[in-house]
PDB file of C-alpha atoms in Angstrom:
ATOM      1  CA  ALA A   5      15.564  -5.762   8.773  1.00 73.00           C
ATOM      2  CA  GLN A   6      13.550  -4.132   5.756  1.00 82.00           C
ATOM      3  CA  ARG A   7      12.664  -0.652   6.403  1.00 89.00           C
ATOM      4  CA  VAL A   8      11.427   2.498   4.460  1.00 94.00           C
ATOM      5  CA  THR A   9      11.823   5.850   5.845  1.00 96.00           C
ATOM      6  CA  GLN A  10      10.122   8.873   4.590  1.00 97.00           C
ATOM      7  CA  PRO A  11      11.448  11.783   6.707  1.00 96.00           C
ATOM      8  CA  GLU A  12       8.795  14.345   5.857  1.00 96.00           C
ATOM      9  CA  LYS A  13       5.313  14.153   6.869  1.00 95.00           C
ATOM     10  CA  LEU A  14       4.038  17.167   4.989  1.00 96.00           C
ATOM     11  CA  LEU A  15       5.988  18.933   1.977  1.00 97.00           C
ATOM     12  CA  SER A  16       4.417  22.370   1.106  1.00 97.00           C
ATOM     13  CA  VAL A  17       5.378  23.950  -2.321  1.00 97.00           C
ATOM     14  CA  PHE A  18       4.059  26.623  -4.608  1.00 97.00           C
ATOM     15  CA  LYS A  19       2.784  25.793  -7.993  1.00 97.00           C
ATOM     16  CA  GLY A  20       5.650  25.660 -10.490  1.00 97.00           C
ATOM     17  CA  ALA A  21       8.540  25.017  -7.888  1.00 97.00           C
ATOM     18  CA  PRO A  22      10.333  21.708  -7.724  1.00 97.00           C
ATOM     19  CA  VAL A  23       9.357  18.899  -5.763  1.00 97.00           C
ATOM     20  CA  GLU A  24      11.591  16.124  -3.912  1.00 97.00           C
ATOM     21  CA  LEU A  25       9.769  13.617  -1.893  1.00 97.00           C
ATOM     22  CA  LYS A  26      12.716  11.754   0.038  1.00 97.00           C
ATOM     23  CA  CYS A  27      12.690   7.863   0.538  1.00 97.00           C
ATOM     24  CA  ASN A  28      15.656   5.704   2.155  1.00 97.00           C
ATOM     25  CA  TYR A  29      15.357   2.252   2.568  1.00 95.00           C
ATOM     26  CA  SER A  30      17.246  -0.409   4.517  1.00 92.00           C
ATOM     27  CA  TYR A  31      17.333  -3.853   2.732  1.00 87.00           C
ATOM     28  CA  SER A  32      20.360  -6.379   2.716  1.00 81.00           C
ATOM     29  CA  GLY A  33      19.465  -7.667  -0.813  1.00 78.00           C
ATOM     30  CA  SER A  34      18.454  -6.328  -4.219  1.00 78.00           C
ATOM     31  CA  PRO A  35      15.176  -4.446  -3.546  1.00 83.00           C
ATOM     32  CA  GLU A  36      12.236  -3.423  -5.630  1.00 86.00           C
ATOM     33  CA  LEU A  37      11.202   0.223  -5.225  1.00 90.00           C
ATOM     34  CA  PHE A  38       7.941   1.799  -5.737  1.00 92.00           C
ATOM     35  CA  TRP A  39       5.817   4.859  -5.310  1.00 95.00           C
ATOM     36  CA  TYR A  40       2.272   4.926  -4.636  1.00 95.00           C
ATOM     37  CA  VAL A  41       0.151   7.692  -4.558  1.00 96.00           C
ATOM     38  CA  GLN A  42      -3.328   8.476  -2.765  1.00 94.00           C
ATOM     39  CA  TYR A  43      -5.252  11.440  -4.254  1.00 95.00           C
ATOM     40  CA  SER A  44      -8.138  12.799  -2.281  1.00 91.00           C
ATOM     41  CA  ARG A  45     -10.930  10.367  -2.183  1.00 87.00           C
ATOM     42  CA  GLN A  46      -9.378   7.916  -4.577  1.00 89.00           C
ATOM     43  CA  ARG A  47      -7.610   4.615  -4.024  1.00 91.00           C
ATOM     44  CA  LEU A  48      -3.935   3.967  -3.625  1.00 93.00           C
ATOM     45  CA  GLN A  49      -2.333   3.384  -6.940  1.00 92.00           C
ATOM     46  CA  LEU A  50       0.916   2.756  -8.089  1.00 91.00           C
ATOM     47  CA  LEU A  51       2.818   5.934  -9.528  1.00 93.00           C
ATOM     48  CA  LEU A  52       6.091   4.356 -10.612  1.00 90.00           C
ATOM     49  CA  ARG A  53       8.578   1.612 -10.032  1.00 87.00           C
ATOM     50  CA  HIS A  54      12.345   1.838 -10.347  1.00 81.00           C
ATOM     51  CA  ILE A  55      12.655  -1.297 -12.674  1.00 75.00           C
ATOM     52  CA  SER A  56      10.526   0.593 -15.295  1.00 74.00           C
ATOM     53  CA  ARG A  57      12.765   3.755 -15.321  1.00 73.00           C
ATOM     54  CA  GLU A  58       9.700   5.706 -16.739  1.00 78.00           C
ATOM     55  CA  SER A  59       8.331   9.073 -15.876  1.00 80.00           C
ATOM     56  CA  ILE A  60       4.674   9.296 -14.923  1.00 84.00           C
ATOM     57  CA  LYS A  61       2.650  12.678 -14.611  1.00 90.00           C
ATOM     58  CA  GLY A  62       6.173  14.260 -14.941  1.00 91.00           C
ATOM     59  CA  PHE A  63       7.738  12.241 -11.865  1.00 94.00           C
ATOM     60  CA  THR A  64      10.916  10.456 -11.947  1.00 93.00           C
ATOM     61  CA  ALA A  65      12.575   8.468  -9.312  1.00 93.00           C
ATOM     62  CA  ASP A  66      16.321   7.036  -9.394  1.00 86.00           C
ATOM     63  CA  LEU A  67      17.243   4.142  -7.344  1.00 88.00           C
ATOM     64  CA  ASN A  68      20.715   5.166  -5.690  1.00 90.00           C
ATOM     65  CA  LYS A  69      21.944   2.007  -4.033  1.00 88.00           C
ATOM     66  CA  GLY A  70      24.948   3.832  -2.774  1.00 90.00           C
ATOM     67  CA  GLU A  71      22.844   6.217  -0.680  1.00 92.00           C
ATOM     68  CA  THR A  72      19.814   3.665  -0.345  1.00 93.00           C
ATOM     69  CA  SER A  73      17.671   6.151  -1.559  1.00 94.00           C
ATOM     70  CA  PHE A  74      14.713   6.327  -3.954  1.00 95.00           C
ATOM     71  CA  HIS A  75      13.790  10.087  -4.049  1.00 96.00           C
ATOM     72  CA  LEU A  76      10.600  11.009  -6.027  1.00 96.00           C
ATOM     73  CA  LYS A  77      11.136  14.423  -8.166  1.00 95.00           C
ATOM     74  CA  LYS A  78       9.289  16.542 -10.399  1.00 96.00           C
ATOM     75  CA  PRO A  79      10.688  19.735 -11.833  1.00 96.00           C
ATOM     76  CA  PHE A  80       7.617  21.893 -11.646  1.00 97.00           C
ATOM     77  CA  ALA A  81       4.628  21.107  -9.336  1.00 97.00           C
ATOM     78  CA  GLN A  82       1.131  21.290 -10.285  1.00 97.00           C
ATOM     79  CA  GLU A  83      -1.954  21.889  -8.144  1.00 97.00           C
ATOM     80  CA  GLU A  84      -3.384  18.345  -9.172  1.00 96.00           C
ATOM     81  CA  ASP A  85      -0.078  16.699  -7.704  1.00 97.00           C
ATOM     82  CA  SER A  86      -1.441  17.379  -4.057  1.00 97.00           C
ATOM     83  CA  ALA A  87      -1.662  13.891  -2.644  1.00 97.00           C
ATOM     84  CA  MET A  88      -0.347  11.486  -0.329  1.00 95.00           C
ATOM     85  CA  TYR A  89       2.868   9.766  -1.494  1.00 97.00           C
ATOM     86  CA  TYR A  90       3.949   6.458  -0.255  1.00 96.00           C
ATOM     87  CA  CYS A  91       7.286   4.883  -0.927  1.00 96.00           C
ATOM     88  CA  ALA A  92       7.392   0.985  -0.759  1.00 93.00           C
ATOM     89  CA  LEU A  93       9.941  -1.882  -0.826  1.00 90.00           C
ATOM     90  CA  SER A  94       9.726  -5.499  -1.701  1.00 85.00           C
ATOM     91  CA  GLY A  95      12.457  -7.941  -1.974  1.00 72.00           C
ATOM     92  CA  HIS A  96      13.963  -9.576  -5.068  1.00 59.00           C
ATOM     93  CA  GLY A  97      13.864 -13.328  -5.520  1.00 54.00           C
ATOM     94  CA  GLY A  98      12.065 -16.030  -3.620  1.00 53.00           C
ATOM     95  CA  GLY A  99       9.877 -15.363  -0.847  1.00 54.00           C
ATOM     96  CA  ALA A 100      11.221 -11.914  -0.217  1.00 53.00           C
ATOM     97  CA  THR A 101       8.887 -10.761  -3.118  1.00 59.00           C
ATOM     98  CA  ASN A 102       5.815 -11.715  -1.673  1.00 70.00           C
ATOM     99  CA  LYS A 103       5.999  -8.708   1.213  1.00 79.00           C
ATOM    100  CA  LEU A 104       5.480  -4.897   0.407  1.00 83.00           C
ATOM    101  CA  ILE A 105       7.050  -2.653   3.013  1.00 88.00           C
ATOM    102  CA  PHE A 106       5.423   0.779   3.144  1.00 92.00           C
ATOM    103  CA  GLY A 107       6.996   4.018   4.434  1.00 94.00           C
ATOM    104  CA  THR A 108       4.800   6.375   6.564  1.00 94.00           C
ATOM    105  CA  GLY A 109       3.991   8.716   3.629  1.00 95.00           C
ATOM    106  CA  THR A 110       4.362  12.333   2.758  1.00 97.00           C
ATOM    107  CA  LEU A 111       1.650  14.672   2.229  1.00 96.00           C
ATOM    108  CA  LEU A 112       2.338  16.907  -0.668  1.00 98.00           C
ATOM    109  CA  ALA A 113       0.532  20.176  -0.721  1.00 98.00           C
ATOM    110  CA  VAL A 114       0.914  22.180  -3.904  1.00 97.00           C
ATOM    111  CA  GLN A 115      -0.357  25.880  -3.098  1.00 96.00           C
ATOM    112  CA  PRO A 116      -1.600  28.081  -5.943  1.00 94.00           C
TER     113      PRO A 116
ATOM    114  CA  GLU B   9     -14.474  -3.070 -14.910  1.00 81.00           C
ATOM    115  CA  ALA B  10     -11.525  -4.358 -13.349  1.00 79.00           C
ATOM    116  CA  GLN B  11     -11.299  -3.592  -9.601  1.00 93.00           C
ATOM    117  CA  VAL B  12     -10.880  -4.643  -6.057  1.00 97.00           C
ATOM    118  CA  THR B  13     -13.964  -4.506  -3.818  1.00 97.00           C
ATOM    119  CA  GLN B  14     -14.323  -4.383  -0.044  1.00 97.00           C
ATOM    120  CA  ASN B  15     -17.477  -4.961   2.146  1.00 97.00           C
ATOM    121  CA  PRO B  16     -18.437  -3.300   4.401  1.00 97.00           C
ATOM    122  CA  ARG B  17     -16.734   0.352   3.883  1.00 96.00           C
ATOM    123  CA  TYR B  18     -17.620   1.171   7.415  1.00 97.00           C
ATOM    124  CA  LEU B  19     -18.128  -0.819  10.582  1.00 96.00           C
ATOM    125  CA  ILE B  20     -18.567   0.163  14.098  1.00 97.00           C
ATOM    126  CA  THR B  21     -18.518  -2.797  16.425  1.00 95.00           C
ATOM    127  CA  VAL B  22     -17.889  -3.814  20.100  1.00 96.00           C
ATOM    128  CA  THR B  23     -15.201  -5.469  21.869  1.00 97.00           C
ATOM    129  CA  GLY B  24     -15.069  -9.239  21.204  1.00 96.00           C
ATOM    130  CA  LYS B  25     -17.804  -9.438  18.659  1.00 96.00           C
ATOM    131  CA  LYS B  26     -16.421 -11.608  15.691  1.00 97.00           C
ATOM    132  CA  LEU B  27     -16.438  -9.911  12.153  1.00 97.00           C
ATOM    133  CA  THR B  28     -15.382 -10.499   8.695  1.00 98.00           C
ATOM    134  CA  VAL B  29     -14.395  -7.961   5.941  1.00 98.00           C
ATOM    135  CA  THR B  30     -14.787  -9.359   2.467  1.00 98.00           C
ATOM    136  CA  CYS B  31     -12.427  -8.650  -0.438  1.00 98.00           C
ATOM    137  CA  SER B  32     -13.063  -9.648  -4.036  1.00 98.00           C
ATOM    138  CA  GLN B  33     -11.062  -8.854  -7.200  1.00 97.00           C
ATOM    139  CA  ASN B  34     -12.342  -9.749 -10.912  1.00 96.00           C
ATOM    140  CA  MET B  35      -8.852  -9.529 -12.450  1.00 94.00           C
ATOM    141  CA  ASN B  36      -7.857 -13.127 -11.922  1.00 93.00           C
ATOM    142  CA  HIS B  37      -4.777 -12.176  -9.789  1.00 92.00           C
ATOM    143  CA  GLU B  38      -3.119 -14.567  -8.071  1.00 91.00           C
ATOM    144  CA  TYR B  39      -1.679 -12.514  -5.152  1.00 91.00           C
ATOM    145  CA  MET B  40      -3.766 -10.713  -2.499  1.00 94.00           C
ATOM    146  CA  SER B  41      -2.994  -9.001   0.701  1.00 94.00           C
ATOM    147  CA  TRP B  42      -4.180  -7.004   3.458  1.00 97.00           C
ATOM    148  CA  TYR B  43      -3.043  -3.874   5.036  1.00 96.00           C
ATOM    149  CA  ARG B  44      -3.998  -1.469   7.792  1.00 96.00           C
ATOM    150  CA  GLN B  45      -3.213   2.202   7.663  1.00 93.00           C
ATOM    151  CA  ASP B  46      -2.603   4.176  10.932  1.00 93.00           C
ATOM    152  CA  PRO B  47      -1.669   7.715  11.448  1.00 88.00           C
ATOM    153  CA  GLY B  48       2.233   8.108  11.518  1.00 87.00           C
ATOM    154  CA  LEU B  49       2.661   4.440  10.620  1.00 90.00           C
ATOM    155  CA  GLY B  50       1.587   4.380   7.091  1.00 89.00           C
ATOM    156  CA  LEU B  51       0.554   1.071   5.738  1.00 92.00           C
ATOM    157  CA  ARG B  52       1.572  -2.211   7.385  1.00 93.00           C
ATOM    158  CA  GLN B  53       0.753  -5.621   5.813  1.00 92.00           C
ATOM    159  CA  ILE B  54      -1.204  -7.999   7.805  1.00 96.00           C
ATOM    160  CA  TYR B  55      -1.532 -11.165   5.630  1.00 95.00           C
ATOM    161  CA  TYR B  56      -0.951 -11.958   2.004  1.00 92.00           C
ATOM    162  CA  SER B  57      -2.006 -14.868  -0.135  1.00 92.00           C
ATOM    163  CA  MET B  58       0.218 -16.214  -3.210  1.00 89.00           C
ATOM    164  CA  ASN B  59      -2.569 -18.270  -4.297  1.00 89.00           C
ATOM    165  CA  VAL B  60      -5.556 -20.407  -3.311  1.00 93.00           C
ATOM    166  CA  GLU B  61      -5.067 -21.987   0.186  1.00 92.00           C
ATOM    167  CA  VAL B  62      -1.582 -20.552   0.318  1.00 90.00           C
ATOM    168  CA  THR B  63      -1.431 -17.646   2.872  1.00 93.00           C
ATOM    169  CA  ASP B  64       1.246 -16.024   5.110  1.00 91.00           C
ATOM    170  CA  LYS B  65       1.974 -13.608   7.624  1.00 91.00           C
ATOM    171  CA  GLY B  66       2.978 -10.033   7.181  1.00 89.00           C
ATOM    172  CA  ASP B  67       4.284  -7.663   9.563  1.00 88.00           C
ATOM    173  CA  VAL B  68       1.357  -7.287  11.813  1.00 94.00           C
ATOM    174  CA  PRO B  69      -0.740 -10.589  11.826  1.00 95.00           C
ATOM    175  CA  GLU B  70      -1.862 -10.694  15.528  1.00 96.00           C
ATOM    176  CA  GLY B  71      -5.525 -10.644  16.084  1.00 97.00           C
ATOM    177  CA  TYR B  72      -6.246 -11.531  12.546  1.00 98.00           C
ATOM    178  CA  LYS B  73      -7.099 -14.584  10.355  1.00 97.00           C
ATOM    179  CA  VAL B  74      -7.292 -15.000   6.515  1.00 97.00           C
ATOM    180  CA  SER B  75      -8.695 -17.496   4.270  1.00 96.00           C
ATOM    181  CA  ARG B  76      -8.093 -18.114   0.556  1.00 96.00           C
ATOM    182  CA  LYS B  77     -10.543 -20.600  -0.878  1.00 97.00           C
ATOM    183  CA  GLU B  78     -11.179 -19.182  -3.940  1.00 96.00           C
ATOM    184  CA  LYS B  79      -9.065 -16.981  -6.251  1.00 95.00           C
ATOM    185  CA  ARG B  80     -11.260 -14.039  -6.249  1.00 97.00           C
ATOM    186  CA  ASN B  81     -11.773 -13.810  -2.433  1.00 98.00           C
ATOM    187  CA  PHE B  82      -9.663 -13.054   0.429  1.00 98.00           C
ATOM    188  CA  PRO B  83     -11.687 -12.359   3.444  1.00 98.00           C
ATOM    189  CA  LEU B  84      -9.994 -10.929   6.810  1.00 98.00           C
ATOM    190  CA  ILE B  85     -11.699 -12.290  10.130  1.00 98.00           C
ATOM    191  CA  LEU B  86     -11.093 -10.627  13.426  1.00 97.00           C
ATOM    192  CA  GLU B  87     -12.181 -13.334  15.802  1.00 95.00           C
ATOM    193  CA  SER B  88     -12.151 -11.156  18.946  1.00 97.00           C
ATOM    194  CA  PRO B  89     -11.841  -7.599  17.871  1.00 97.00           C
ATOM    195  CA  SER B  90     -10.072  -5.314  20.275  1.00 97.00           C
ATOM    196  CA  PRO B  91     -10.049  -1.184  20.252  1.00 97.00           C
ATOM    197  CA  ASN B  92      -6.331  -1.369  18.984  1.00 96.00           C
ATOM    198  CA  GLN B  93      -7.880  -2.858  15.764  1.00 98.00           C
ATOM    199  CA  THR B  94      -9.609   0.275  15.052  1.00 98.00           C
ATOM    200  CA  SER B  95      -7.872   1.344  11.956  1.00 97.00           C
ATOM    201  CA  LEU B  96      -8.552   1.620   8.000  1.00 96.00           C
ATOM    202  CA  TYR B  97      -8.104  -1.590   6.178  1.00 97.00           C
ATOM    203  CA  PHE B  98      -7.224  -2.098   2.631  1.00 96.00           C
ATOM    204  CA  CYS B  99      -7.226  -5.045   0.404  1.00 97.00           C
ATOM    205  CA  ALA B 100      -5.062  -5.218  -2.619  1.00 95.00           C
ATOM    206  CA  SER B 101      -4.334  -7.845  -5.485  1.00 94.00           C
ATOM    207  CA  SER B 102      -1.448  -8.120  -7.952  1.00 90.00           C
ATOM    208  CA  PHE B 103      -0.822 -10.378 -10.887  1.00 86.00           C
ATOM    209  CA  GLY B 104       1.612 -13.021 -10.317  1.00 69.00           C
ATOM    210  CA  GLN B 105       3.292 -14.291  -7.201  1.00 60.00           C
ATOM    211  CA  GLY B 106       4.976 -11.110  -6.014  1.00 56.00           C
ATOM    212  CA  ALA B 107       4.425  -7.797  -4.416  1.00 56.00           C
ATOM    213  CA  TYR B 108       4.513  -5.884  -7.635  1.00 73.00           C
ATOM    214  CA  GLU B 109       1.966  -3.566  -9.019  1.00 83.00           C
ATOM    215  CA  GLN B 110      -0.817  -3.863  -6.504  1.00 88.00           C
ATOM    216  CA  TYR B 111      -4.356  -2.682  -7.061  1.00 93.00           C
ATOM    217  CA  PHE B 112      -5.957  -1.350  -4.095  1.00 95.00           C
ATOM    218  CA  GLY B 113      -9.696  -1.602  -2.641  1.00 96.00           C
ATOM    219  CA  PRO B 114     -11.440   1.383  -1.721  1.00 95.00           C
ATOM    220  CA  GLY B 115     -10.781   0.650   2.054  1.00 96.00           C
ATOM    221  CA  THR B 116     -12.744  -0.223   5.173  1.00 97.00           C
ATOM    222  CA  ARG B 117     -12.811   1.932   8.074  1.00 96.00           C
ATOM    223  CA  LEU B 118     -13.198  -0.139  11.313  1.00 98.00           C
ATOM    224  CA  THR B 119     -13.973   1.380  14.696  1.00 97.00           C
ATOM    225  CA  VAL B 120     -14.002  -1.056  17.874  1.00 97.00           C
ATOM    226  CA  THR B 121     -15.470   0.353  20.863  1.00 96.00           C
TER     227      THR B 121
END
């Protein structure tokens, strides 16, 4: 079964510290992985996806098929990074691409 | 401005009283979807639509109905709401027939008493 696990409900770090938001997935085929972010009083929006291999706002995420992980990383946290982060998975090919499975989310709190 | 709109934003209703939450997008997106967000459970997909007159169940479709008569609109219908449907609901849309980058609406907070 498709599943996305975000083990941490809350991650609190100090400004300038490295950040790693964990995401593990379960999927039998080739998944598409995404990170979505929801800032306070804003809409949920796409942060990045693994196929684009780009860095957005200093965040990167590498798909590790061996460990079935897609952890989100940033070397130096900023206060404006404080938000709710969701990891999400979609299948690849055919009807599997039409569903998007979200994890339960991790609230990142960056302390000054 | 390209966006997804939902109405109403807040709704308090009673058990059994039919209601509709509207969703509209102005980006000519083919794919639209409804999610509910509950504490500790994240976002769960209720229904999605790949195009006009094409809809399918997500992970939690029980108690909900949808329709897609026009490309821009994707209303969520609760025929007989129950308290366990109290939640925050999000509509989303994306270009193309796939769950790729989705654009989310502002959310509708529904309380069923």
